[in-house]
């Protein structure tokens, strides 16, 4: 099965006329409203479906349980019993899981039955073996016992033709158990979103190489490639490109052929060597979103040969924050999984801070002793803070004065899909 999604239009990133600084929520709304799935679909075996996005609803072919059965080891008979002592004769035979009893249990008699066994005809109630004494020919027990005790009805979990997994869901191991139990052997899933990652800058060198004066190691590309894999996408490593416009043009051409989305880091502002934004602008498909957040610089958004481009800041801290806050939900939408807002939790602050109005702020943070503590420095060049942190504290757009113990919103990295 192959689905061919429509291409994104070149103006999907266009800002409304007159917009300058864009609040975070407005930027997210624009992405959510203008983007859509860009990946095709295929039918795969259950063993290959883990982590994939469902392209259509998964419908149960069989009820679970498929027939009434017993939830315990014990003895089965018809009807409940009142208070007092009871004695029932046992019939010859038993019912076990996968080995049903071939016959009818007469009224007023009982049969040995084991956990998971289909209820024989004439049985609708089971008593626990721990509550029974038997001599092999009859059983004795005390009531009361409700009719239907210790049994499961057919389809009480799932009924055949029920939608068990909705379109857009990312398949989990538990989902595979449910699909298998209800008779499915295959699922229709979207092909993985292919994300090309490009680093730009003359100052960058590869880890392991000799770094000269004024050079730094490329931290963004290893981080972004790993993030894409954690998100369940297919990461396409396009390497690093020097500050050369034609070299970058060639890299973008290649990336557009190999991927559904392109992530670049560096060169997204408006300086002499900011070639990402310059090339997108020359192509007539560039929007520079001056988003009111910290850390972060303008986010360059555009299209290159029909492929969406997210031009991330070169600073690793800002690159990660922009990826988690903006690119992650947008790419989830393009992957067919829908828009996923990260789940945050109100927790006591383990820090004090005074914040000016105008920008939303994201602080590197972690939970200790029931409080959110933040990294010792807000400097966007402190890459060690990304590793130290377990998530982000989100501070609102307006002014704020936070004292220890005040509630703040903590968003674990896992809420973004990041381990």
PDB file of C-alpha atoms in Angstrom, residues 15 31 46 53 75 86 93 96 104 109 137 163 224 266 353 366:
ATOM      1  CA  UNK A  15       3.886  35.173   8.767  1.00  0.00           C
ATOM      2  CA  UNK A  31       3.168  25.491  12.457  1.00  0.00           C
ATOM      3  CA  UNK A  46       3.786  -6.787  13.669  1.00  0.00           C
ATOM      4  CA  UNK A  53       3.117   5.676  13.133  1.00  0.00           C
ATOM      5  CA  UNK A  75     -14.484 -25.849  39.762  1.00  0.00           C
ATOM      6  CA  UNK A  86     -23.020 -26.727  49.482  1.00  0.00           C
ATOM      7  CA  UNK A  93     -13.195 -34.744  32.710  1.00  0.00           C
ATOM      8  CA  UNK A  96      -8.029 -26.448  30.424  1.00  0.00           C
ATOM      9  CA  UNK A 104     -22.285 -30.407  28.633  1.00  0.00           C
ATOM     10  CA  UNK A 109     -23.005 -30.831  38.890  1.00  0.00           C
ATOM     11  CA  UNK A 137     -16.057 -37.451  43.290  1.00  0.00           C
ATOM     12  CA  UNK A 163     -10.947   0.211  16.734  1.00  0.00           C
ATOM     13  CA  UNK A 224      20.567  16.422  16.294  1.00  0.00           C
ATOM     14  CA  UNK A 266      24.181  27.943  11.992  1.00  0.00           C
ATOM     15  CA  UNK A 353      14.882  34.325  39.681  1.00  0.00           C
ATOM     16  CA  UNK A 366      16.347  18.760  36.860  1.00  0.00           C
TER      17      UNK A 366
END
